């Protein structure tokens, strides 16, 4: 099977960090069931609780506020379901720009529970103005705000702290989808963020491991019932290897952030400048001043309809993402591009970078694109 020589799709998933891999290998033989009372079980239990304390510390939380799950989707669904089923939430304020893990779940829950879904106002780049959100929160008990910290398609960043304090002041719950930003920004989830969701594979950890944070003694109830693991919030025998890899990956990410952040930003800036040199009429669909430094969404002016660049780059060994939801063979703009009313006539490509990318890869990608348009 062919492999991509250059991987610029790190918002979709990231390669495992060698230190995370080593941390996982170290616990391959830690096989005891953490629920068992014998020494083998206790060894596993102690390890998991150590991991919880390490992760909680990095997120400025108490260990009792952090739960291990299978990933972002499960964490989000746990909160949304419990919100409308158990917590008396009657209004969810969100946007049509959220990940399907939010939108599809809200749509599903609407069939079974009575609550209103209200969209917060946003501009044509997906920026949410806290002043526009504030009136929706005033004197509205039983409300939950559900917003992503960084949009996975455009990189747009939410002013998280400002939104969190608005929610706090108005006694409104806030679920922050921090799947794209955990391990990429120093998060402080201690103030005003009632719940947050994270997924290990977005920050060089393994797939199938995630976190749900729940601030204070919340009334959240489980989605998955059974043996009562994770203090009854998430049953199922713990994924020790996944947890080991995830927590190590988070530690490494935060430890190295002062080097990786400017490196990745430098790559993104070179890419955008190089693309503008080739295509003066490039549509830059990422607000470079208000976005996560690792994501760049651009629209290439379409000369020949159907000639999607992502496929042509793939043939040349370069992995990127598009802005289309390619279902039933037709290319529709993604729900995010649609909601943002992105102008027609552009072929959107999302480049998303990681610490493992190099400037040579960016130059090679630019050369390939130059070569492709000359053909
Ligand atoms: N939220 C955002 C913003 C995402 O980008 C993703 C994954 O792409 C998810 C939620 C879902 O995470 P997972 O697929 O790891 O469960």
Short mmCIF file of N, CA and C in Angstrom, two decimals, residues 187-322:
data_model
loop_
_atom_site.label_atom_id
_atom_site.label_comp_id
_atom_site.label_asym_id
_atom_site.label_seq_id
_atom_site.Cartn_x
_atom_site.Cartn_y
_atom_site.Cartn_z
N UNK A 187 -4.35 24.97 28.31
CA UNK A 187 -5.74 25.19 28.70
C UNK A 187 -5.84 25.33 30.21
N UNK A 188 -6.72 26.23 30.61
CA UNK A 188 -7.04 26.30 32.02
C UNK A 188 -8.54 26.05 32.12
N UNK A 189 -8.89 24.83 32.48
CA UNK A 189 -10.31 24.48 32.46
C UNK A 189 -10.96 24.70 33.82
N UNK A 190 -10.25 25.46 34.67
CA UNK A 190 -10.77 25.56 36.03
C UNK A 190 -11.85 26.62 36.17
N UNK A 191 -11.92 27.58 35.27
CA UNK A 191 -12.87 28.68 35.47
C UNK A 191 -13.97 28.70 34.44
N UNK A 192 -15.17 28.44 34.84
CA UNK A 192 -16.33 28.67 33.96
C UNK A 192 -16.58 27.62 32.90
N UNK A 193 -15.60 26.75 32.65
CA UNK A 193 -15.85 25.67 31.68
C UNK A 193 -16.44 24.51 32.48
N UNK A 194 -17.74 24.27 32.31
CA UNK A 194 -18.37 23.22 33.11
C UNK A 194 -17.90 21.85 32.66
N UNK A 195 -17.80 21.68 31.34
CA UNK A 195 -17.40 20.39 30.77
C UNK A 195 -16.48 20.64 29.59
N UNK A 196 -15.54 19.71 29.38
CA UNK A 196 -14.70 19.79 28.18
C UNK A 196 -14.43 18.38 27.68
N UNK A 197 -14.19 18.29 26.37
CA UNK A 197 -13.97 17.00 25.73
C UNK A 197 -12.61 17.02 25.04
N UNK A 198 -11.90 15.88 25.11
CA UNK A 198 -10.59 15.78 24.44
C UNK A 198 -10.42 14.39 23.86
N UNK A 199 -9.56 14.31 22.85
CA UNK A 199 -9.32 13.05 22.14
C UNK A 199 -7.81 12.89 21.96
N UNK A 200 -7.26 11.79 22.45
CA UNK A 200 -5.80 11.62 22.49
C UNK A 200 -5.15 11.66 21.12
N UNK A 201 -5.84 11.11 20.11
CA UNK A 201 -5.17 10.98 18.81
C UNK A 201 -4.96 12.31 18.10
N UNK A 202 -5.55 13.39 18.64
CA UNK A 202 -5.31 14.70 18.03
C UNK A 202 -4.01 15.32 18.54
N UNK A 203 -3.46 14.78 19.62
CA UNK A 203 -2.20 15.35 20.14
C UNK A 203 -1.12 14.27 20.27
N UNK A 204 -1.03 13.44 19.24
CA UNK A 204 0.03 12.42 19.15
C UNK A 204 -0.10 11.33 20.20
N UNK A 205 -1.33 11.11 20.66
CA UNK A 205 -1.62 9.96 21.51
C UNK A 205 -2.32 8.90 20.68
N UNK A 206 -2.74 7.82 21.34
CA UNK A 206 -3.39 6.73 20.60
C UNK A 206 -4.87 7.00 20.32
N UNK A 207 -5.39 6.31 19.35
CA UNK A 207 -6.84 6.38 19.07
C UNK A 207 -7.60 5.55 20.09
N UNK A 208 -8.85 5.95 20.33
CA UNK A 208 -9.67 5.17 21.27
C UNK A 208 -9.49 5.58 22.72
N UNK A 209 -8.83 6.70 22.95
CA UNK A 209 -8.68 7.21 24.33
C UNK A 209 -9.04 8.69 24.33
N UNK A 210 -9.80 9.09 25.33
CA UNK A 210 -10.20 10.50 25.41
C UNK A 210 -10.47 10.89 26.85
N UNK A 211 -10.86 12.13 27.01
CA UNK A 211 -11.14 12.63 28.37
C UNK A 211 -12.41 13.47 28.35
N UNK A 212 -13.09 13.41 29.48
CA UNK A 212 -14.21 14.30 29.73
C UNK A 212 -13.90 14.99 31.05
N UNK A 213 -13.97 16.30 31.05
CA UNK A 213 -13.77 16.98 32.32
C UNK A 213 -15.11 17.56 32.77
N UNK A 214 -15.35 17.47 34.05
CA UNK A 214 -16.62 17.97 34.61
C UNK A 214 -16.27 18.75 35.86
N UNK A 215 -16.51 20.04 35.79
CA UNK A 215 -16.10 20.93 36.88
C UNK A 215 -17.01 20.80 38.10
N UNK A 216 -16.39 20.72 39.25
CA UNK A 216 -17.17 20.69 40.50
C UNK A 216 -18.04 19.44 40.58
N UNK A 217 -18.82 19.34 41.60
CA UNK A 217 -19.69 18.15 41.73
C UNK A 217 -20.91 18.31 40.84
N UNK A 218 -20.73 18.09 39.54
CA UNK A 218 -21.85 18.32 38.62
C UNK A 218 -22.87 17.20 38.73
N UNK A 219 -24.02 17.45 38.12
CA UNK A 219 -25.10 16.45 38.19
C UNK A 219 -25.05 15.51 37.00
N UNK A 220 -23.93 15.41 36.38
CA UNK A 220 -23.85 14.60 35.17
C UNK A 220 -24.04 13.11 35.50
N UNK A 221 -24.77 12.45 34.63
CA UNK A 221 -25.06 11.02 34.80
C UNK A 221 -24.46 10.24 33.63
N UNK A 222 -24.24 8.94 33.82
CA UNK A 222 -23.53 8.20 32.76
C UNK A 222 -24.35 7.95 31.50
N UNK A 223 -23.60 7.76 30.44
CA UNK A 223 -24.18 7.31 29.17
C UNK A 223 -24.04 5.79 29.10
N UNK A 224 -22.90 5.32 29.59
CA UNK A 224 -22.59 3.88 29.51
C UNK A 224 -22.68 3.30 30.91
N UNK A 225 -23.59 2.35 31.07
CA UNK A 225 -23.82 1.75 32.39
C UNK A 225 -23.23 0.35 32.45
N UNK A 226 -22.87 -0.05 33.63
CA UNK A 226 -22.32 -1.40 33.79
C UNK A 226 -21.63 -1.51 35.13
N UNK A 227 -20.36 -1.82 35.10
CA UNK A 227 -19.60 -2.11 36.31
C UNK A 227 -19.28 -0.91 37.19
N UNK A 228 -19.65 0.28 36.77
CA UNK A 228 -19.49 1.45 37.62
C UNK A 228 -18.09 2.05 37.64
N UNK A 229 -17.30 1.77 36.61
CA UNK A 229 -15.95 2.36 36.57
C UNK A 229 -16.03 3.88 36.42
N UNK A 230 -14.91 4.52 36.55
CA UNK A 230 -14.83 5.99 36.46
C UNK A 230 -15.87 6.65 37.37
N UNK A 231 -15.86 6.21 38.60
CA UNK A 231 -16.79 6.70 39.62
C UNK A 231 -18.22 6.77 39.08
N UNK A 232 -18.57 5.68 38.45
CA UNK A 232 -19.94 5.48 37.93
C UNK A 232 -20.27 6.30 36.70
N UNK A 233 -19.35 7.14 36.24
CA UNK A 233 -19.72 7.99 35.10
C UNK A 233 -19.53 7.27 33.77
N UNK A 234 -18.65 6.27 33.76
CA UNK A 234 -18.37 5.63 32.47
C UNK A 234 -17.94 4.18 32.73
N UNK A 235 -18.93 3.30 32.62
CA UNK A 235 -18.61 1.90 32.90
C UNK A 235 -17.82 1.28 31.76
N UNK A 236 -17.20 0.17 32.08
CA UNK A 236 -16.36 -0.54 31.11
C UNK A 236 -14.94 -0.60 31.63
N UNK A 237 -14.33 -1.77 31.51
CA UNK A 237 -12.95 -1.93 32.01
C UNK A 237 -12.04 -0.92 31.33
N UNK A 238 -11.24 -0.26 32.12
CA UNK A 238 -10.43 0.86 31.63
C UNK A 238 -9.42 0.44 30.57
N UNK A 239 -9.20 1.35 29.63
CA UNK A 239 -8.23 1.15 28.54
C UNK A 239 -6.86 1.62 29.03
N UNK A 240 -6.21 0.76 29.81
CA UNK A 240 -4.98 1.18 30.49
C UNK A 240 -3.90 1.63 29.50
N UNK A 241 -3.75 0.88 28.42
CA UNK A 241 -2.68 1.21 27.45
C UNK A 241 -3.00 2.56 26.79
N UNK A 242 -4.27 2.74 26.45
CA UNK A 242 -4.68 4.01 25.84
C UNK A 242 -4.48 5.18 26.79
N UNK A 243 -4.83 4.97 28.04
CA UNK A 243 -4.69 6.04 29.04
C UNK A 243 -3.21 6.39 29.22
N UNK A 244 -2.37 5.35 29.27
CA UNK A 244 -0.93 5.59 29.45
C UNK A 244 -0.38 6.42 28.29
N UNK A 245 -0.77 6.07 27.08
CA UNK A 245 -0.28 6.79 25.90
C UNK A 245 -0.83 8.21 25.85
N UNK A 246 -2.09 8.35 26.20
CA UNK A 246 -2.72 9.68 26.13
C UNK A 246 -2.08 10.65 27.13
N UNK A 247 -1.91 10.18 28.35
CA UNK A 247 -1.40 11.10 29.37
C UNK A 247 0.06 11.46 29.08
N UNK A 248 0.83 10.50 28.60
CA UNK A 248 2.21 10.81 28.22
C UNK A 248 2.22 11.81 27.06
N UNK A 249 1.35 11.57 26.08
CA UNK A 249 1.30 12.48 24.92
C UNK A 249 0.94 13.90 25.36
N UNK A 250 0.03 14.00 26.31
CA UNK A 250 -0.37 15.33 26.79
C UNK A 250 0.81 16.00 27.52
N UNK A 251 1.50 15.22 28.34
CA UNK A 251 2.65 15.79 29.06
C UNK A 251 3.71 16.28 28.08
N UNK A 252 3.99 15.46 27.08
CA UNK A 252 5.03 15.82 26.11
C UNK A 252 4.60 17.08 25.35
N UNK A 253 3.32 17.11 24.96
CA UNK A 253 2.82 18.26 24.19
C UNK A 253 2.97 19.55 24.98
N UNK A 254 2.58 19.50 26.24
CA UNK A 254 2.65 20.73 27.06
C UNK A 254 4.11 21.06 27.40
N UNK A 255 4.90 20.04 27.64
CA UNK A 255 6.33 20.25 27.95
C UNK A 255 7.02 20.99 26.80
N UNK A 256 6.67 20.62 25.56
CA UNK A 256 7.41 21.14 24.39
C UNK A 256 6.73 22.31 23.71
N UNK A 257 5.63 22.78 24.27
CA UNK A 257 4.76 23.71 23.52
C UNK A 257 5.48 25.01 23.12
N UNK A 258 6.43 25.46 23.93
CA UNK A 258 7.11 26.71 23.58
C UNK A 258 7.98 26.57 22.33
N UNK A 259 8.38 25.35 22.01
CA UNK A 259 9.13 25.13 20.77
C UNK A 259 8.20 24.75 19.62
N UNK A 260 7.23 23.89 19.89
CA UNK A 260 6.40 23.38 18.79
C UNK A 260 5.46 24.44 18.24
N UNK A 261 4.94 25.29 19.11
CA UNK A 261 3.96 26.27 18.66
C UNK A 261 4.57 27.23 17.61
N UNK A 262 5.72 27.90 17.91
CA UNK A 262 6.26 28.79 16.87
C UNK A 262 6.72 28.04 15.62
N UNK A 263 7.19 26.80 15.80
CA UNK A 263 7.62 26.02 14.63
C UNK A 263 6.43 25.78 13.69
N UNK A 264 5.32 25.34 14.27
CA UNK A 264 4.14 25.01 13.45
C UNK A 264 3.57 26.29 12.81
N UNK A 265 3.57 27.35 13.59
CA UNK A 265 3.04 28.62 13.06
C UNK A 265 3.90 29.12 11.89
N UNK A 266 5.20 28.92 12.03
CA UNK A 266 6.13 29.31 10.96
C UNK A 266 5.81 28.53 9.67
N UNK A 267 5.53 27.23 9.82
CA UNK A 267 5.20 26.40 8.65
C UNK A 267 3.91 26.90 8.00
N UNK A 268 2.92 27.20 8.84
CA UNK A 268 1.64 27.67 8.29
C UNK A 268 1.82 29.00 7.56
N UNK A 269 2.63 29.89 8.17
CA UNK A 269 2.82 31.20 7.52
C UNK A 269 3.54 31.07 6.18
N UNK A 270 4.55 30.19 6.16
CA UNK A 270 5.27 29.98 4.89
C UNK A 270 4.33 29.40 3.84
N UNK A 271 3.48 28.47 4.28
CA UNK A 271 2.56 27.85 3.33
C UNK A 271 1.62 28.90 2.75
N UNK A 272 1.05 29.72 3.60
CA UNK A 272 0.08 30.69 3.09
C UNK A 272 0.77 31.72 2.20
N UNK A 273 1.96 32.17 2.59
CA UNK A 273 2.66 33.15 1.76
C UNK A 273 3.05 32.54 0.42
N UNK A 274 3.53 31.30 0.46
CA UNK A 274 3.92 30.61 -0.78
C UNK A 274 2.71 30.42 -1.70
N UNK A 275 1.58 30.10 -1.12
CA UNK A 275 0.38 29.89 -1.94
C UNK A 275 -0.09 31.19 -2.58
N UNK A 276 0.01 32.29 -1.81
CA UNK A 276 -0.42 33.59 -2.36
C UNK A 276 0.50 34.00 -3.52
N UNK A 277 1.80 33.64 -3.42
CA UNK A 277 2.71 33.94 -4.54
C UNK A 277 2.26 33.20 -5.81
N UNK A 278 1.80 31.96 -5.62
CA UNK A 278 1.39 31.17 -6.79
C UNK A 278 0.00 31.60 -7.28
N UNK A 279 -0.90 31.84 -6.31
CA UNK A 279 -2.30 32.18 -6.64
C UNK A 279 -2.63 33.53 -6.01
N UNK A 280 -2.42 34.63 -6.71
CA UNK A 280 -2.74 35.92 -6.10
C UNK A 280 -4.22 36.03 -5.72
N UNK A 281 -5.08 35.23 -6.38
CA UNK A 281 -6.51 35.31 -6.05
C UNK A 281 -6.95 34.18 -5.11
N UNK A 282 -6.00 33.69 -4.32
CA UNK A 282 -6.32 32.64 -3.33
C UNK A 282 -7.31 33.17 -2.30
N UNK A 283 -8.26 32.33 -1.92
CA UNK A 283 -9.20 32.71 -0.86
C UNK A 283 -8.63 32.16 0.46
N UNK A 284 -8.25 33.06 1.36
CA UNK A 284 -7.73 32.59 2.65
C UNK A 284 -8.91 32.50 3.61
N UNK A 285 -9.28 31.29 3.92
CA UNK A 285 -10.52 31.09 4.67
C UNK A 285 -10.27 30.90 6.16
N UNK A 286 -9.05 31.09 6.58
CA UNK A 286 -8.70 31.03 7.99
C UNK A 286 -8.30 32.43 8.41
N UNK A 287 -8.90 32.91 9.47
CA UNK A 287 -8.52 34.20 10.00
C UNK A 287 -7.20 33.99 10.76
N UNK A 288 -6.11 34.37 10.11
CA UNK A 288 -4.79 33.99 10.65
C UNK A 288 -4.51 34.59 12.02
N UNK A 289 -5.21 35.68 12.36
CA UNK A 289 -4.96 36.30 13.67
C UNK A 289 -5.83 35.75 14.79
N UNK A 290 -6.85 35.00 14.43
CA UNK A 290 -7.75 34.49 15.47
C UNK A 290 -7.97 33.01 15.31
N UNK A 291 -6.92 32.27 14.93
CA UNK A 291 -7.15 30.85 14.68
C UNK A 291 -6.07 30.01 15.34
N UNK A 292 -6.36 28.74 15.44
CA UNK A 292 -5.37 27.81 15.97
C UNK A 292 -4.20 27.79 14.98
N UNK A 293 -2.97 27.90 15.49
CA UNK A 293 -1.79 28.09 14.64
C UNK A 293 -1.50 26.93 13.68
N UNK A 294 -2.17 25.80 13.89
CA UNK A 294 -1.83 24.62 13.09
C UNK A 294 -2.73 24.40 11.88
N UNK A 295 -3.78 25.21 11.74
CA UNK A 295 -4.77 24.94 10.68
C UNK A 295 -4.81 26.09 9.67
N UNK A 296 -4.85 25.71 8.40
CA UNK A 296 -4.96 26.68 7.32
C UNK A 296 -5.97 26.17 6.30
N UNK A 297 -7.05 26.93 6.11
CA UNK A 297 -8.06 26.55 5.13
C UNK A 297 -8.02 27.60 4.01
N UNK A 298 -7.77 27.13 2.81
CA UNK A 298 -7.72 28.06 1.67
C UNK A 298 -8.61 27.54 0.55
N UNK A 299 -9.08 28.49 -0.27
CA UNK A 299 -9.88 28.12 -1.44
C UNK A 299 -9.08 28.44 -2.70
N UNK A 300 -8.84 27.40 -3.52
CA UNK A 300 -8.13 27.62 -4.79
C UNK A 300 -9.18 27.94 -5.86
N UNK A 301 -8.95 29.01 -6.61
CA UNK A 301 -9.92 29.32 -7.66
C UNK A 301 -10.03 28.14 -8.64
N UNK A 302 -11.24 27.71 -8.90
CA UNK A 302 -11.43 26.51 -9.74
C UNK A 302 -11.42 26.90 -11.21
N UNK A 303 -10.49 26.29 -11.95
CA UNK A 303 -10.45 26.55 -13.40
C UNK A 303 -11.21 25.43 -14.10
N UNK A 304 -10.93 24.20 -13.64
CA UNK A 304 -11.63 23.05 -14.24
C UNK A 304 -12.46 22.39 -13.16
N UNK A 305 -13.78 22.48 -13.25
CA UNK A 305 -14.63 21.89 -12.22
C UNK A 305 -14.34 20.40 -12.06
N UNK A 306 -14.36 19.95 -10.84
CA UNK A 306 -14.16 18.52 -10.58
C UNK A 306 -12.70 18.13 -10.39
N UNK A 307 -11.79 19.05 -10.71
CA UNK A 307 -10.36 18.73 -10.59
C UNK A 307 -9.91 18.99 -9.15
N UNK A 308 -10.39 18.20 -8.22
CA UNK A 308 -10.10 18.53 -6.83
C UNK A 308 -8.63 18.30 -6.48
N UNK A 309 -8.05 19.35 -5.92
CA UNK A 309 -6.62 19.33 -5.65
C UNK A 309 -6.21 18.24 -4.66
N UNK A 310 -7.11 17.93 -3.70
CA UNK A 310 -6.69 16.95 -2.69
C UNK A 310 -6.36 15.60 -3.32
N UNK A 311 -7.09 15.24 -4.37
CA UNK A 311 -6.80 13.95 -5.02
C UNK A 311 -5.49 14.01 -5.78
N UNK A 312 -5.24 15.16 -6.40
CA UNK A 312 -4.01 15.29 -7.18
C UNK A 312 -2.79 15.35 -6.26
N UNK A 313 -2.96 15.98 -5.10
CA UNK A 313 -1.85 15.99 -4.14
C UNK A 313 -1.61 14.59 -3.59
N UNK A 314 -2.70 13.88 -3.37
CA UNK A 314 -2.57 12.51 -2.84
C UNK A 314 -1.75 11.65 -3.80
N UNK A 315 -1.99 11.81 -5.08
CA UNK A 315 -1.23 11.03 -6.08
C UNK A 315 0.27 11.35 -5.96
N UNK A 316 0.55 12.59 -5.54
CA UNK A 316 1.96 12.99 -5.37
C UNK A 316 2.45 12.76 -3.94
N UNK A 317 1.72 11.98 -3.17
CA UNK A 317 2.20 11.58 -1.84
C UNK A 317 2.00 12.63 -0.76
N UNK A 318 1.07 13.58 -0.99
CA UNK A 318 0.85 14.63 0.01
C UNK A 318 -0.58 14.51 0.55
N UNK A 319 -0.71 14.33 1.85
CA UNK A 319 -2.02 14.13 2.47
C UNK A 319 -2.54 15.45 3.02
N UNK A 320 -3.67 15.91 2.46
CA UNK A 320 -4.37 17.08 2.99
C UNK A 320 -5.85 16.74 3.04
N UNK A 321 -6.64 17.68 3.54
CA UNK A 321 -8.09 17.45 3.59
C UNK A 321 -8.80 18.45 2.71
N UNK A 322 -10.01 18.10 2.31
CA UNK A 322 -10.78 19.02 1.48
C UNK A 322 -11.85 19.71 2.28
#
